[in-house]
Amino acid sequence: MAVSTLVPVLTLPQPIVLLPTARIQAFLDEPAGLKLVELVQRSDAQLVVGTVPCTSASEVYSWGTGARVVRVVRTVSRSSDKAFQVTLHGLSRLYYPDTQSSAPFNPNDLIELTAERPKPDGPPSQEAVATFRAAAAKLLDHLARDTNQQSRRDVYVKISHMLEEVSDDRTPWMADVIVAGINKLDYNDKLAYLSAAAVNDRLRRATELFVKQASISEVTKKIAQSIDETLSKQQKEFFLRQQLAAIQRELQALTRSSNQDAPGGIRPSGTSELDDPEQAEAEDMADIKHKIEAMAKDSEERKMAVREWKRFQRIPSGSVEHGVIRNYVRLVPLSLEWLTSIPWPSSSAYATATSSDKLRDRAFLENARKQLDEDHYGLEKIKKRLIEYLAVVRLKQLQAEREASQQPSTSHTHTVSGEASPQRTEGDATSRALALISHALNSRHAASAGVTGQTPKRGAASKAVKGPILLFVGPPGTGKTSLGQSIARALDRPFQRISLGGVRDEAEIRGHRRTYVASGPGSIVQALRKAGRPDPVILLDEIDKIGQSNFHGDPAAALLEVLDPEQNHSFNDHYINVPIDLSQVLFICTSNSLETISAPLLDRCEIVHLSGYTYDEKLHIARKFLLPKQLKANGLTPEHVVLTQPALLRIATHYTREAGVRSLERAIGAVVRHKAVEWAEYVDSSGNDDISRVPEQVVDGAGVTYKKVVEEHELEKILGIARWDEEEMHREERRGLVYGLVVTGMGEGGILPIETIAVPGGGHLKLTGSLGEVIKESGELALSWVKSHAYDLCITKLRSEDPLKVPDPIDIHLHLPSGAVKKDGPSAGIAMTCAFVSLLTGACVPTNVAMTGEITLRGRVGPVGGIKEKVLGAHRARITKVILPWANRKDVEHDVPPEIRAEMQFVFARTMDEVLEAAFGKGVLNWQRSMVVMESRL
């Protein structure tokens, strides 16, 4: 033995034993940890301490290990005995001659003991080395075969190679390595091996341990085999039931065939497609496998599907994860179902679905125009934009097909069977059934793939034009949703509608993660699955009513990726977790307004405005679409009900007041239902069975009459008193009264009287009528302009006089009727100015004149919005002269129908001088601007 030295020693509690070459972690209490930290700080090199197993409270083992302190950290545990954590790496054996003087001992304590390092002896004997190598190789082989983890199997194989290549002198070190790696050694066996300082003794003890562990492994394997043999009865029962089910299917097929030959072909009672769940399961699995095979090789979705298929075959059918994976993969058995049901653009199953024969037809654009005209009346600008898109789609499709035809097809079929054939356990009956199904499917799909052994070429549609993001903005009932359906019919694509109104969870768009209960994909992926093609028309309805950002996320922000043509080629749904190509999808959004839509989302959309219909357009729509639809819905024919043109016009003007045609359709439906009741009463009273032919007027003997023509004067009896009378058409010409143009909250245009009166006061302005801040400022601007030009308009005799205080102080009260309706905006500026001028000068504005425009302090007339709606409202109110800002000329030319422009006079003004001249007439107001005023200073 070498010279004894006093070393710091760490006591290890049972059953911890640190062997040379091993690494362990131990906890220390606060005092011991602080001592060790102090030793580490004082040491110049990496600290080496001794370790000794603490066999009891009064005694420690006489052998231990010298260990290098790798790391000492303070823990976050509140326990006092786990204040520090130390990591130790075993180096060599130590002998402690005196283990009684420091008693008693506490585990995980740092003490000082006298230690001696054993002197190295000679090389081991050849006999000990050979016996050790054989026992170690056998043990490593057992461990590699019994483990289920590939990483551990690889480690055992590497150690076996090292064992073969290591020299005889290094075999004791190799024995330490292998013994330290065995986790199931007994505590006393570890202590006995630790005390073996001589190399031959160490190899002998290691050999005994290896033989013991190999024997234990063999016994464990025999026990497992005997347990498997006891399960053979259950497996035998399973296969017998499978054979019984096959026999029942054959008998049912014979019964069905014999029943079809019988007269009537009545289905026998007790037979149903629900009676054979095994066959349905096999068919579902076959369909999933076929869809995986149809995916493009090396694509991300195929890799994910194959990986999930392998997992699905390994998991027992009764497992919870079995159902989760099944649901998932059907979209990429619920995991598999979802994964395979998505129409992947790269999949050969959808290669022909996207190449439509309609696009090759030379009459494609002509048929598209015809389709749009059949579905919608008017909307020429919108139809023009849609025809432009369809023309680009046709040209890009033809170009892509021409390029694809020039490239040779080099792709070959690749089946899933070679990729997804994991090893199945002998005891898994479900896996055996899946193996039989896969074998049958391989032969069937090999025959269906064709003799050439090549997959179909990926469709040319993968290079088709990217779908634009169209945003239809307009009032309710103007045909936004039906336009999307017409586009889908013109393109011969499937149509899917997603309602975004009230959606407040980001997962509704992007899907839930699969870790949550009842998780599923988002609405975009669900729409793709329902469409069955990668290029559908998807309508995102009511995008302006989507929920705002909250703790569920921001659904509007989730739409940014969907509606970006530069990003949606790799849309990521959280549930699918595979990039999905949305670039071929034609997205159409609808909205009633743009105020609630975020700016980044608006930037991604091409905005198409749908204004309200004119009365002429409403009459055409009612005659061509709404009346036939209501007649069919109520069991009548055009021979039963005839609506005269005056009656239809009165319904549109007096019983409805909207930009769209929904209320008009309801009113027409009420008229048709009233006539249906009359016709049913006549048929019942007369006993006439032939209800197809109807004369002009029918009177039976009991006095029951039926008249198929509906006149205008009958509407009050059918629909009641008109909701809107002709008050706005019966206008009076009076001082201080001017008619402005407004747009209502329903998107309907109209006229609004601006009333002003002068009352005794102190020169103040009073504004009433539920007015907003902007329109109040317009009134103050208008009065300021009139005051500054009061002398020019001959309202005052001096420029310094205030018209509201000279000759008598007065207040001006300005009121806008319909006080319950909130009003705001700058467009009433010139109308208020004309009202003040009329009140103070006494001149009246004719009742056939209406105006709109913003005013500035300099008297400039600024542009306003809603020109089409305002002009149509003025036309309905029989206004013949409209004063508009000069900057709105383009809106009149582009938006107002030609027949309306032909019936009205438009005056475009740049300044208030031009507005006053157009409103009051030339020469009505006496201007003093041209008069030269000379003032004597004598």
PDB file of C-alpha atoms in Angstrom, residues 143-158 423:
ATOM      1  CA  LEU A 143     -29.160  -6.852 -23.293  1.00  0.00           C
ATOM      2  CA  ALA A 144     -29.172  -5.764 -26.961  1.00  0.00           C
ATOM      3  CA  ARG A 145     -31.909  -8.265 -27.857  1.00  0.00           C
ATOM      4  CA  ASP A 146     -34.133  -7.512 -24.869  1.00  0.00           C
ATOM      5  CA  THR A 147     -34.172  -3.709 -25.061  1.00  0.00           C
ATOM      6  CA  ASN A 148     -36.875  -1.874 -27.016  1.00  0.00           C
ATOM      7  CA  GLN A 149     -34.889   1.337 -27.446  1.00  0.00           C
ATOM      8  CA  GLN A 150     -32.737   1.582 -30.528  1.00  0.00           C
ATOM      9  CA  SER A 151     -30.346   4.031 -28.858  1.00  0.00           C
ATOM     10  CA  ARG A 152     -29.580   1.592 -26.028  1.00  0.00           C
ATOM     11  CA  ARG A 153     -29.211  -1.251 -28.500  1.00  0.00           C
ATOM     12  CA  ASP A 154     -26.633   0.769 -30.409  1.00  0.00           C
ATOM     13  CA  VAL A 155     -24.710   1.438 -27.168  1.00  0.00           C
ATOM     14  CA  TYR A 156     -24.532  -2.272 -26.335  1.00  0.00           C
ATOM     15  CA  VAL A 157     -23.298  -3.059 -29.831  1.00  0.00           C
ATOM     16  CA  LYS A 158     -20.553  -0.435 -29.566  1.00  0.00           C
ATOM     17  CA  GLN A 423     -42.346  -4.950 -37.478  1.00  0.00           C
TER      18      GLN A 423
END
